Tab-separated table of C-alpha atoms in Angstrom:
chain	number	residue	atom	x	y	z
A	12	UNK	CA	0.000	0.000	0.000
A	13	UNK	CA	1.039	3.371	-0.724
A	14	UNK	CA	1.541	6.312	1.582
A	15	UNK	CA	-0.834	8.673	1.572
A	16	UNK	CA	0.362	11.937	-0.683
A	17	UNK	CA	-0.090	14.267	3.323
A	18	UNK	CA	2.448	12.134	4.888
A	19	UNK	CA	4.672	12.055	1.813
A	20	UNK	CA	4.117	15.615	2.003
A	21	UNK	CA	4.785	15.865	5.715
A	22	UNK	CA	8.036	13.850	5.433
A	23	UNK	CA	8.975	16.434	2.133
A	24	UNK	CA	8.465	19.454	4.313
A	25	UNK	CA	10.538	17.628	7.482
A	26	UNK	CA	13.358	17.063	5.190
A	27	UNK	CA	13.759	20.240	3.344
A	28	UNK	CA	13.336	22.088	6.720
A	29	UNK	CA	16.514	19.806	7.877
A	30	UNK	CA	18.103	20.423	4.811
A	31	UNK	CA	17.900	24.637	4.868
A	32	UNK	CA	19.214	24.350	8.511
A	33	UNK	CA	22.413	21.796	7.406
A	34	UNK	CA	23.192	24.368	4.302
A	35	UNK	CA	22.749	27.798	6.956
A	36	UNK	CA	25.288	25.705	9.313
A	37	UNK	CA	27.633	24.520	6.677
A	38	UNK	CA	27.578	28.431	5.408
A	39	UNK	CA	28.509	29.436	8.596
A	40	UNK	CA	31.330	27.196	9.110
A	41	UNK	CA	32.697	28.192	5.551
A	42	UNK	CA	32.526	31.422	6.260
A	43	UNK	CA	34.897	31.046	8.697
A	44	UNK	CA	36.931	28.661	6.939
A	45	UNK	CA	41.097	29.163	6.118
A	46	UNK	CA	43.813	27.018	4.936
A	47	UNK	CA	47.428	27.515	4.914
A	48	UNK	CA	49.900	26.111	2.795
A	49	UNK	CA	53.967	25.816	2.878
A	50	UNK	CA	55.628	25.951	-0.865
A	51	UNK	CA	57.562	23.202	-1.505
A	52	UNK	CA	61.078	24.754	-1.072
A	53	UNK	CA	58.883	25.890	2.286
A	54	UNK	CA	60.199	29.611	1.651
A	55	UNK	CA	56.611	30.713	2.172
A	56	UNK	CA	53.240	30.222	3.321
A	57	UNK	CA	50.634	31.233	1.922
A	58	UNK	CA	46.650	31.550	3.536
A	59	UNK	CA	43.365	31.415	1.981
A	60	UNK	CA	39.821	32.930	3.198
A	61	UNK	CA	36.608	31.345	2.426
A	62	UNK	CA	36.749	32.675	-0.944
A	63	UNK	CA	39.752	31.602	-1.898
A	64	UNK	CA	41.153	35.479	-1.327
A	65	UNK	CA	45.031	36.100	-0.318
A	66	UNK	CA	44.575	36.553	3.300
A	67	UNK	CA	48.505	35.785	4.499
A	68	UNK	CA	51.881	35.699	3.221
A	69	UNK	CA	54.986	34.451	5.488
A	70	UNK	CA	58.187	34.130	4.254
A	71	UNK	CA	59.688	31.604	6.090
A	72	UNK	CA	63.165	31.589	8.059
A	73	UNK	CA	64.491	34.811	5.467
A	74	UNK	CA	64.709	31.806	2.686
A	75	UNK	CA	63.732	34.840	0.446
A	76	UNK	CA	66.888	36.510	1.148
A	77	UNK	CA	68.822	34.116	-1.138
A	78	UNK	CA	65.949	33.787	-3.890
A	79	UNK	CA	65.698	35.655	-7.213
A	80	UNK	CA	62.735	37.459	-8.001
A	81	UNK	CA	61.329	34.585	-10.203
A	82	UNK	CA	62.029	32.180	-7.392
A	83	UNK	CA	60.415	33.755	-4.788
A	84	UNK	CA	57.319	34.647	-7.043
A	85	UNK	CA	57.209	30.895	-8.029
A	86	UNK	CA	56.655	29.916	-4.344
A	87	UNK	CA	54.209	32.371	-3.528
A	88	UNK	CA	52.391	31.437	-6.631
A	89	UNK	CA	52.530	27.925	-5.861
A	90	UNK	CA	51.460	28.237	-2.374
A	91	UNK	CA	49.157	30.798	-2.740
A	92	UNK	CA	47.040	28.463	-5.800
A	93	UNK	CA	47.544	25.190	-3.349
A	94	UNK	CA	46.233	27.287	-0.366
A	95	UNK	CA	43.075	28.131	-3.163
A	96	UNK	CA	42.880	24.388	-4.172
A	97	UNK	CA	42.799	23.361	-0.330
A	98	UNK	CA	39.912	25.526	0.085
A	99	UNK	CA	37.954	24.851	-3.206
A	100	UNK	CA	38.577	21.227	-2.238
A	101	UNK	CA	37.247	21.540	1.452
A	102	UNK	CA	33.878	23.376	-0.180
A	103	UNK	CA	32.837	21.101	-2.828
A	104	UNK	CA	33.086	18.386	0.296
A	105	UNK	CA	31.046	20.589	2.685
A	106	UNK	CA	28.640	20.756	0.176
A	107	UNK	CA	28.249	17.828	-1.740
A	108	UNK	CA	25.612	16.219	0.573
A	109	UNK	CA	23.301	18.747	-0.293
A	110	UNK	CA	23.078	17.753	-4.186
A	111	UNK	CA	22.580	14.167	-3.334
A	112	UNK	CA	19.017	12.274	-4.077
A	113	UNK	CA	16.760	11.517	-0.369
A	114	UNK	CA	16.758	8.566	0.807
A	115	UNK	CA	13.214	8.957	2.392
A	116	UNK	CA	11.631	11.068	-0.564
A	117	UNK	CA	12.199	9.331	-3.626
A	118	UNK	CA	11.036	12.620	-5.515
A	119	UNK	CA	13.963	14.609	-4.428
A	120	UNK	CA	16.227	13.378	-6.718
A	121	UNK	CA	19.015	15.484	-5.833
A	122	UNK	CA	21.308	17.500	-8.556
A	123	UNK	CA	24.714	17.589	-10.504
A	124	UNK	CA	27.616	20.083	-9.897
A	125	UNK	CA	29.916	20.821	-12.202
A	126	UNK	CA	32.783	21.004	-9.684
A	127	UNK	CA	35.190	21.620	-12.836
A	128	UNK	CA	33.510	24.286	-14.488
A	129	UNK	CA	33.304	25.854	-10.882
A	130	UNK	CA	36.613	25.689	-9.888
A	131	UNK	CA	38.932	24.295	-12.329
A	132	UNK	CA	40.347	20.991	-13.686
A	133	UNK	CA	42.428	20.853	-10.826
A	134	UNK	CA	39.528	20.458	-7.700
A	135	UNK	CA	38.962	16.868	-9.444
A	136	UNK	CA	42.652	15.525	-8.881
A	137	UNK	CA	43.827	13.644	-5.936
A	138	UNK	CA	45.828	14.977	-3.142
A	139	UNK	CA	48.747	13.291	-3.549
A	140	UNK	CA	49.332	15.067	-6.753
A	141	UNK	CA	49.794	18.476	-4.840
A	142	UNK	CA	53.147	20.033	-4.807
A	143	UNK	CA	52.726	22.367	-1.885
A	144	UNK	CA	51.962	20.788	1.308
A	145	UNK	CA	49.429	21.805	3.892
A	146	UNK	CA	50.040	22.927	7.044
A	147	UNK	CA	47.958	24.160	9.985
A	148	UNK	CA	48.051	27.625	11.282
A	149	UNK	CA	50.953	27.218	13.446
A	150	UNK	CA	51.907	29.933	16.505
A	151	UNK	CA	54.619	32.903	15.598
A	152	UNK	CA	56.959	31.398	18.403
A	153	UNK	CA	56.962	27.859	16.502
A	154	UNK	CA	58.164	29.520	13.803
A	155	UNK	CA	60.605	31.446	15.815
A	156	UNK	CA	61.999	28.271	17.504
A	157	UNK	CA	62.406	26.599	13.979
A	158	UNK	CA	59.829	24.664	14.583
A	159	UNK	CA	56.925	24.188	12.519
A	160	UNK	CA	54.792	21.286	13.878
A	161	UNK	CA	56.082	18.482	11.270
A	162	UNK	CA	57.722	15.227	11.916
């Protein structure tokens, strides 16, 4: 026997209600989000807002004394786009639950993304492929002991 079309309805309502609180929450959280990232030659670290905007620079342990120009642009490039990738990455997790189909309403079928189109080829590779390397927002005085919170 079927369900009748008011509690299909009921159970409709229920769910979308849950679902416009989990996307105001996951909002919230992104817009607080950050990521950091050391360039490979760890000369600099770069850090990301929510947007993916330029929020930090730190040039690490005066490596960019002995760097030319093009060097030292290279690593800020490079950690400032794997900073950018870290965070595209992060919000195409947070909100991939919200484009999938219901379990309990069959009619909410969910909907693609075009994570690509979005945000570039590169959201869609693994992690491993990543040249920078993330790190977390470590304290000045780490830095200033040499340390930096690796292994």
């Amino acid at each position: 026997m079927t369900e009748p079309l008011e509690k299909r309805l009921e159970k409709a309502m229920a769910e979308l209600q849950a679902a416009q609180e989990a996307v105001a929450r996951t909002e919230r959280e992104l817009r607080q989000a950050s990521f950091a990232v050391l360039s490979s030659d760890r000369a600099v670290r770069a850090t990301v807002g929510p947007q993916g905007e330029l929020t930090g620079i730190e040039f690490m342990e005066n490596k960019y004394r002995d760097m030319s120009h093009q060097e030292l642009s290279a690593s800020v490039l490079e950690a400032a786009n794997a900073a950018r990738l870290k965070m595209n990455k992060h919000v195409m997790k947070a909100m991939a639950p919200f484009a999938e189909p219901s379990a309990d309403v069959p009619e909410l079928k969910g909907f693609e993304l075009d994570w690509e189109r979005i945000f570039g080829p590169e959201v869609l590779r693994e992690d491993d492929e990543d040249t920078a390397r993330e790190v977390e927002a470590a304290p000045g005085w780490r830095d200033a002991l040499g340390e930096d919170g690796e292994d």
